[in-house]
């Protein structure tokens, strides 16, 4: 079993119109420094045990300097046992990256980059409100290689308003030509309160077509597999030796500790989370050393359902032996009906070791999840 640490840096250059993450631009100079002081305090109060992976997410953690990231890592290593082989990822906005910064991040201990490319098409990048251009994204990946990063992942969004299959195909082919080690492929999902959802309601931009998005995903899967990538999770395609260990922790029921505003932690069915307001987070941590806002202990059927929903995200599926160990030999009883229906529909497959989504099931994962709930 591995254990991960997630650190949330909530600041961005600007707010993208589709984004529902806990992120926003800084409101005053010195806000980042103030936030990092609180984060350092939380690390020293809450971190303990060990960590096999560290993930700086956001927001845009690459707005921190390499010196700030190093201080966070040093404080973490002081507060827990950080594995010498730890995978340490930094999410990065290509708009801001120069070679010397990348070299400094590498020097500070970052050994994996997650680059928020999102699209290689100028039109889609503008629609998404990205603060970088595709040219900058490509240059960032090239500079990352020169800075000795051997593990570079890129995010790509599909199913955009008015995006044709051909446009998406060009988008993905361009990104593949930049030779990343992993691509995380996300369908555009909009919360109702985001500006882009409002634009769709106003008919200023077209409503994304779900059937077309499913075709894009199916096409992308075949291309990835042809190019030698493996799919280890519904959205993640990587070189065989570059599977993201931190991602696997989330999908394998392994424990993780979340530090920073809105960060979630998980251990043995108990989920806790921090408050999501930045000022409140800073004030609470400075006063009490923590800013926990909620706690949820999953038990019985709820816990089993959660394990199934999470485990089915992995292409290896849900490990039946693990489920038996955890919940007893009759763990499947409550799910026999949906399992049988989904297998008949060709969406689930099962053998003595695992139960998992079929290729068709990956396209219709929501149908399977709804049946299980
Ligand atoms: S850069 Fe990322 S986290 Fe920041 S607003 Fe855009 S999508 Fe959200």
XYZ file of C-alpha atoms and ligand atoms in Angstrom:
381
model
C 0.000 0.000 0.000
C 1.290 3.461 -0.928
C 0.525 6.765 0.751
C 0.337 10.117 -1.009
C 0.425 13.780 -0.074
C -1.522 16.393 -2.045
C -0.740 20.099 -1.613
C -3.135 22.669 -3.051
C -1.891 26.026 -4.328
C -5.090 27.914 -5.220
C -3.791 30.867 -7.244
C -3.927 31.271 -11.050
C -3.036 34.021 -13.509
C -6.729 34.331 -14.417
C -9.876 32.259 -13.955
C -10.762 30.029 -16.916
C -14.496 30.208 -17.768
C -15.061 26.437 -17.459
C -13.172 25.956 -14.187
C -14.886 24.864 -10.977
C -11.722 24.160 -8.977
C -10.860 26.009 -5.766
C -8.752 28.588 -7.579
C -8.625 32.298 -8.389
C -6.112 35.051 -9.191
C -4.241 36.613 -6.265
C -6.092 39.600 -4.769
C -3.127 41.456 -3.301
C 0.631 41.321 -3.504
C 1.977 39.055 -0.793
C -1.141 36.830 -0.774
C 0.875 33.843 -2.047
C 3.492 34.321 0.702
C 0.767 34.593 3.335
C -0.922 31.455 2.020
C 2.352 29.509 1.959
C 3.033 30.459 5.590
C -0.310 28.894 6.518
C 0.432 25.834 4.388
C 3.814 25.378 6.094
C 2.077 25.600 9.449
C -0.476 22.969 8.389
C 2.272 20.663 7.108
C 4.156 20.786 10.395
C 0.942 20.221 12.397
C -0.749 17.528 10.324
C 1.817 15.590 8.318
C 3.086 12.347 9.856
C 3.758 8.732 8.845
C 5.269 8.355 5.412
C 4.763 9.494 1.826
C 5.524 7.703 -1.431
C 4.169 10.448 -3.678
C 3.721 14.210 -3.433
C 1.474 16.160 -5.794
C 1.406 19.955 -6.028
C -1.954 20.782 -7.623
C -4.161 23.788 -7.927
C -4.707 26.375 -9.095
C -1.320 26.877 -10.629
C 1.457 25.727 -8.289
C 4.084 26.729 -10.869
C 3.329 30.340 -9.818
C 5.417 29.483 -6.725
C 9.150 29.971 -7.053
C 11.402 26.917 -6.948
C 12.702 28.162 -3.583
C 9.137 28.191 -2.199
C 8.492 24.653 -3.480
C 11.767 23.493 -1.931
C 10.784 24.984 1.441
C 7.457 23.126 1.281
C 9.222 19.864 0.425
C 11.886 20.323 3.115
C 9.216 21.019 5.733
C 7.273 17.977 4.580
C 10.395 15.785 4.742
C 10.956 17.069 8.266
C 7.403 16.165 9.309
C 7.136 12.698 7.739
C 9.257 9.980 6.121
C 9.470 10.984 2.471
C 10.528 7.999 0.373
C 13.859 8.609 -1.427
C 12.115 7.313 -4.591
C 9.052 9.517 -4.093
C 7.247 10.636 -7.241
C 6.943 14.421 -6.855
C 4.642 16.129 -9.351
C 4.120 19.824 -10.063
C 1.160 21.071 -12.102
C 2.327 23.739 -14.482
C 0.850 26.525 -16.574
C 2.858 26.808 -19.818
C 2.303 30.586 -19.907
C 4.967 31.297 -17.331
C 7.749 28.818 -17.906
C 11.326 29.717 -18.785
C 14.171 27.187 -18.908
C 15.890 28.474 -15.759
C 12.653 28.070 -13.714
C 12.228 24.520 -14.944
C 15.836 23.736 -14.056
C 15.300 25.239 -10.608
C 12.141 23.151 -10.033
C 14.065 20.018 -11.028
C 16.826 21.000 -8.623
C 14.243 21.555 -5.874
C 13.170 17.896 -6.137
C 10.283 17.923 -8.641
C 10.627 14.826 -10.853
C 7.317 14.823 -12.713
C 5.457 17.633 -14.486
C 1.773 17.849 -15.296
C 1.387 20.503 -17.975
C -2.062 22.076 -18.388
C -2.036 22.136 -22.195
C -5.830 21.498 -22.546
C -5.773 22.140 -26.314
C -3.237 22.555 -29.098
C -5.698 24.514 -31.234
C -5.597 28.334 -30.980
C -9.396 28.534 -31.373
C -10.106 26.031 -28.574
C -7.435 27.573 -26.320
C -9.169 30.942 -26.689
C -12.587 29.396 -26.034
C -11.220 27.805 -22.861
C -9.800 31.159 -21.804
C -6.320 29.726 -21.405
C -3.626 32.241 -20.552
C -1.067 30.410 -22.747
C -0.860 29.717 -26.464
C -0.258 26.272 -28.001
C 3.173 27.537 -29.101
C 4.062 28.272 -25.470
C 2.796 24.837 -24.426
C 5.009 23.115 -26.950
C 8.019 25.211 -25.957
C 7.428 24.349 -22.278
C 7.574 20.625 -23.013
C 10.779 21.073 -25.009
C 12.344 23.123 -22.208
C 11.224 20.541 -19.643
C 13.213 17.896 -21.528
C 16.261 20.166 -21.568
C 15.823 20.655 -17.819
C 16.083 16.863 -17.429
C 12.437 16.018 -16.782
C 11.923 12.448 -17.953
C 8.290 12.252 -16.872
C 6.019 14.871 -18.445
C 2.251 14.528 -18.496
C -0.173 16.766 -20.399
C -3.889 17.403 -19.902
C -6.203 17.579 -22.918
C -9.909 18.476 -22.874
C -12.331 17.137 -25.493
C -16.012 17.522 -26.247
C -15.769 21.312 -26.509
C -18.580 23.517 -27.859
C -18.619 23.338 -31.678
C -15.541 21.077 -31.749
C -15.713 18.635 -34.657
C -14.258 15.124 -34.597
C -11.645 16.244 -37.143
C -10.612 19.191 -34.972
C -10.199 16.920 -31.961
C -8.213 14.424 -34.022
C -5.848 17.188 -35.132
C -5.613 18.390 -31.537
C -4.611 14.993 -30.175
C -2.250 14.207 -33.052
C -0.436 17.492 -32.466
C -0.097 16.783 -28.758
C 1.213 13.276 -29.456
C 3.839 14.759 -31.789
C 5.212 16.667 -28.757
C 5.976 13.251 -27.207
C 4.589 13.523 -23.674
C 4.895 10.506 -21.347
C 1.261 10.634 -20.336
C -1.899 12.305 -21.581
C -4.861 12.805 -19.251
C -7.929 13.114 -21.427
C -10.924 14.855 -19.883
C -14.392 15.444 -21.316
C -15.535 19.006 -20.720
C -17.815 18.899 -17.676
C -19.450 22.139 -16.659
C -20.870 23.069 -13.301
C -24.002 25.208 -13.748
C -22.474 28.302 -12.104
C -19.435 28.565 -14.385
C -19.361 31.387 -16.997
C -19.136 28.857 -19.827
C -22.296 27.068 -18.649
C -23.999 30.474 -18.627
C -22.806 31.153 -22.201
C -24.340 27.833 -23.271
C -27.628 28.662 -21.557
C -27.579 32.054 -23.356
C -26.818 30.243 -26.620
C -23.709 32.423 -27.086
C -21.814 29.194 -27.654
C -23.030 25.779 -28.783
C -23.978 23.037 -26.329
C -21.343 20.238 -26.441
C -22.556 17.077 -28.134
C -22.274 14.059 -25.771
C -22.489 11.467 -28.565
C -19.744 13.198 -30.493
C -17.623 13.367 -27.318
C -18.045 9.581 -26.907
C -16.800 9.119 -30.506
C -13.764 11.303 -29.737
C -12.936 9.224 -26.669
C -13.314 5.936 -28.556
C -11.095 7.208 -31.378
C -8.481 8.488 -28.928
C -8.294 5.114 -27.143
C -7.471 3.288 -30.362
C -4.814 5.863 -31.283
C -3.164 5.690 -27.859
C -2.998 1.908 -27.910
C -1.587 1.945 -31.455
C 1.115 4.388 -30.349
C 2.245 2.124 -27.483
C 0.521 3.937 -24.626
C -1.258 1.937 -21.958
C -4.547 2.967 -20.441
C -4.484 2.390 -16.684
C -7.480 4.510 -15.764
C -10.513 5.877 -17.623
C -8.837 9.223 -18.372
C -5.122 8.359 -18.232
C -2.924 7.035 -21.022
C 0.794 6.695 -20.384
C 4.023 5.133 -21.533
C 4.201 1.722 -19.793
C 6.899 2.856 -17.324
C 5.351 6.281 -16.638
C 2.100 5.382 -14.890
C 1.346 8.108 -12.336
C 1.795 6.513 -8.911
C -0.085 9.324 -7.199
C -3.151 8.766 -9.410
C -3.096 5.059 -8.590
C -3.330 5.869 -4.876
C -6.650 7.656 -5.478
C -8.120 4.716 -7.392
C -6.755 1.901 -5.211
C -8.304 2.862 -1.849
C -4.849 3.752 -0.544
C -4.521 6.604 1.958
C -3.644 10.190 1.124
C -3.339 13.376 3.067
C -4.531 16.654 1.547
C -2.971 19.932 2.668
C -4.121 23.401 1.733
C -7.427 25.075 1.045
C -10.235 22.692 -0.056
C -7.856 19.708 0.044
C -9.324 16.280 0.811
C -7.725 13.463 2.817
C -8.687 9.796 2.914
C -7.821 6.859 5.109
C -9.692 3.547 5.549
C -13.100 4.788 4.458
C -12.878 8.096 6.313
C -12.777 11.220 4.176
C -12.003 14.661 5.615
C -11.709 17.997 3.866
C -10.510 21.525 4.527
C -12.620 24.664 4.166
C -12.678 26.107 0.650
C -12.313 29.836 1.356
C -8.697 30.992 1.164
C -8.920 33.733 3.821
C -10.777 31.404 6.201
C -8.198 28.663 5.598
C -5.298 30.986 6.437
C -6.993 32.321 9.539
C -7.970 28.867 10.870
C -4.572 27.293 10.270
C -2.743 30.175 11.910
C -5.077 29.921 14.913
C -5.632 26.149 15.281
C -2.966 24.529 13.058
C -5.680 23.004 10.845
C -8.720 24.054 8.802
C -10.803 20.897 8.604
C -14.400 21.608 7.657
C -15.939 18.183 7.136
C -15.654 14.470 7.864
C -17.483 11.530 6.373
C -17.074 7.909 7.492
C -18.318 5.467 4.871
C -19.673 2.186 6.164
C -21.544 -0.895 4.980
C -23.095 -0.680 1.513
C -21.950 2.933 1.087
C -18.322 1.949 1.582
C -18.623 -0.995 -0.832
C -20.306 1.206 -3.456
C -17.546 3.773 -3.124
C -14.900 1.046 -3.523
C -16.633 -0.188 -6.682
C -17.041 3.272 -8.201
C -13.416 4.125 -7.550
C -11.985 0.716 -8.504
C -13.892 0.622 -11.808
C -12.026 3.766 -12.878
C -8.961 1.535 -13.246
C -8.714 -0.550 -16.394
C -7.504 -3.435 -14.193
C -10.854 -3.122 -12.408
C -11.885 -4.025 -8.890
C -9.697 -6.634 -7.236
C -12.146 -9.263 -5.961
C -9.703 -10.787 -3.489
C -9.204 -7.382 -1.868
C -12.987 -6.904 -1.671
C -13.376 -10.340 -0.030
C -10.660 -9.530 2.501
C -12.252 -6.199 3.309
C -15.970 -7.037 3.303
C -16.231 -10.830 3.608
C -16.970 -13.526 1.047
C -20.558 -12.334 0.464
C -19.541 -8.795 -0.483
C -21.202 -9.066 -3.903
C -24.669 -10.056 -2.717
C -26.211 -6.558 -2.870
C -24.806 -5.978 -6.360
C -25.735 -9.244 -8.097
C -28.621 -7.670 -10.037
C -26.761 -4.607 -11.447
C -23.671 -6.739 -12.149
C -25.738 -9.258 -14.078
C -27.592 -6.540 -16.042
C -24.411 -4.669 -16.880
C -22.667 -7.885 -17.968
C -25.608 -8.767 -20.197
C -25.422 -5.283 -21.717
C -21.733 -5.895 -22.458
C -20.586 -3.083 -20.140
C -18.948 -5.144 -17.376
C -16.788 -8.273 -17.459
C -15.725 -10.529 -14.628
C -13.388 -13.433 -13.953
C -12.115 -15.035 -10.752
C -9.727 -12.132 -10.035
C -11.462 -8.915 -11.086
C -14.601 -7.199 -12.235
C -14.055 -4.356 -14.694
C -15.534 -2.179 -17.408
C -15.407 -3.504 -20.959
C -14.259 -1.195 -23.770
C -17.912 -0.348 -24.378
C -18.415 0.081 -20.636
C -15.691 2.750 -20.605
C -17.744 4.775 -23.076
C -20.861 4.336 -20.938
C -19.273 4.367 -17.485
C -22.021 6.679 -16.153
C -24.657 4.058 -17.002
C -22.724 1.422 -15.027
C -22.169 3.749 -12.064
C -25.844 4.705 -11.946
C -26.848 1.013 -11.961
C -24.496 0.252 -9.053
C -25.679 3.172 -6.917
S -5.510 27.414 -14.792
Fe -6.533 25.516 -14.131
S -7.100 25.828 -11.983
Fe -6.599 27.846 -12.861
S -8.557 28.684 -13.496
Fe -7.687 27.665 -15.297
S -8.488 25.555 -15.202
Fe -8.850 26.487 -13.191
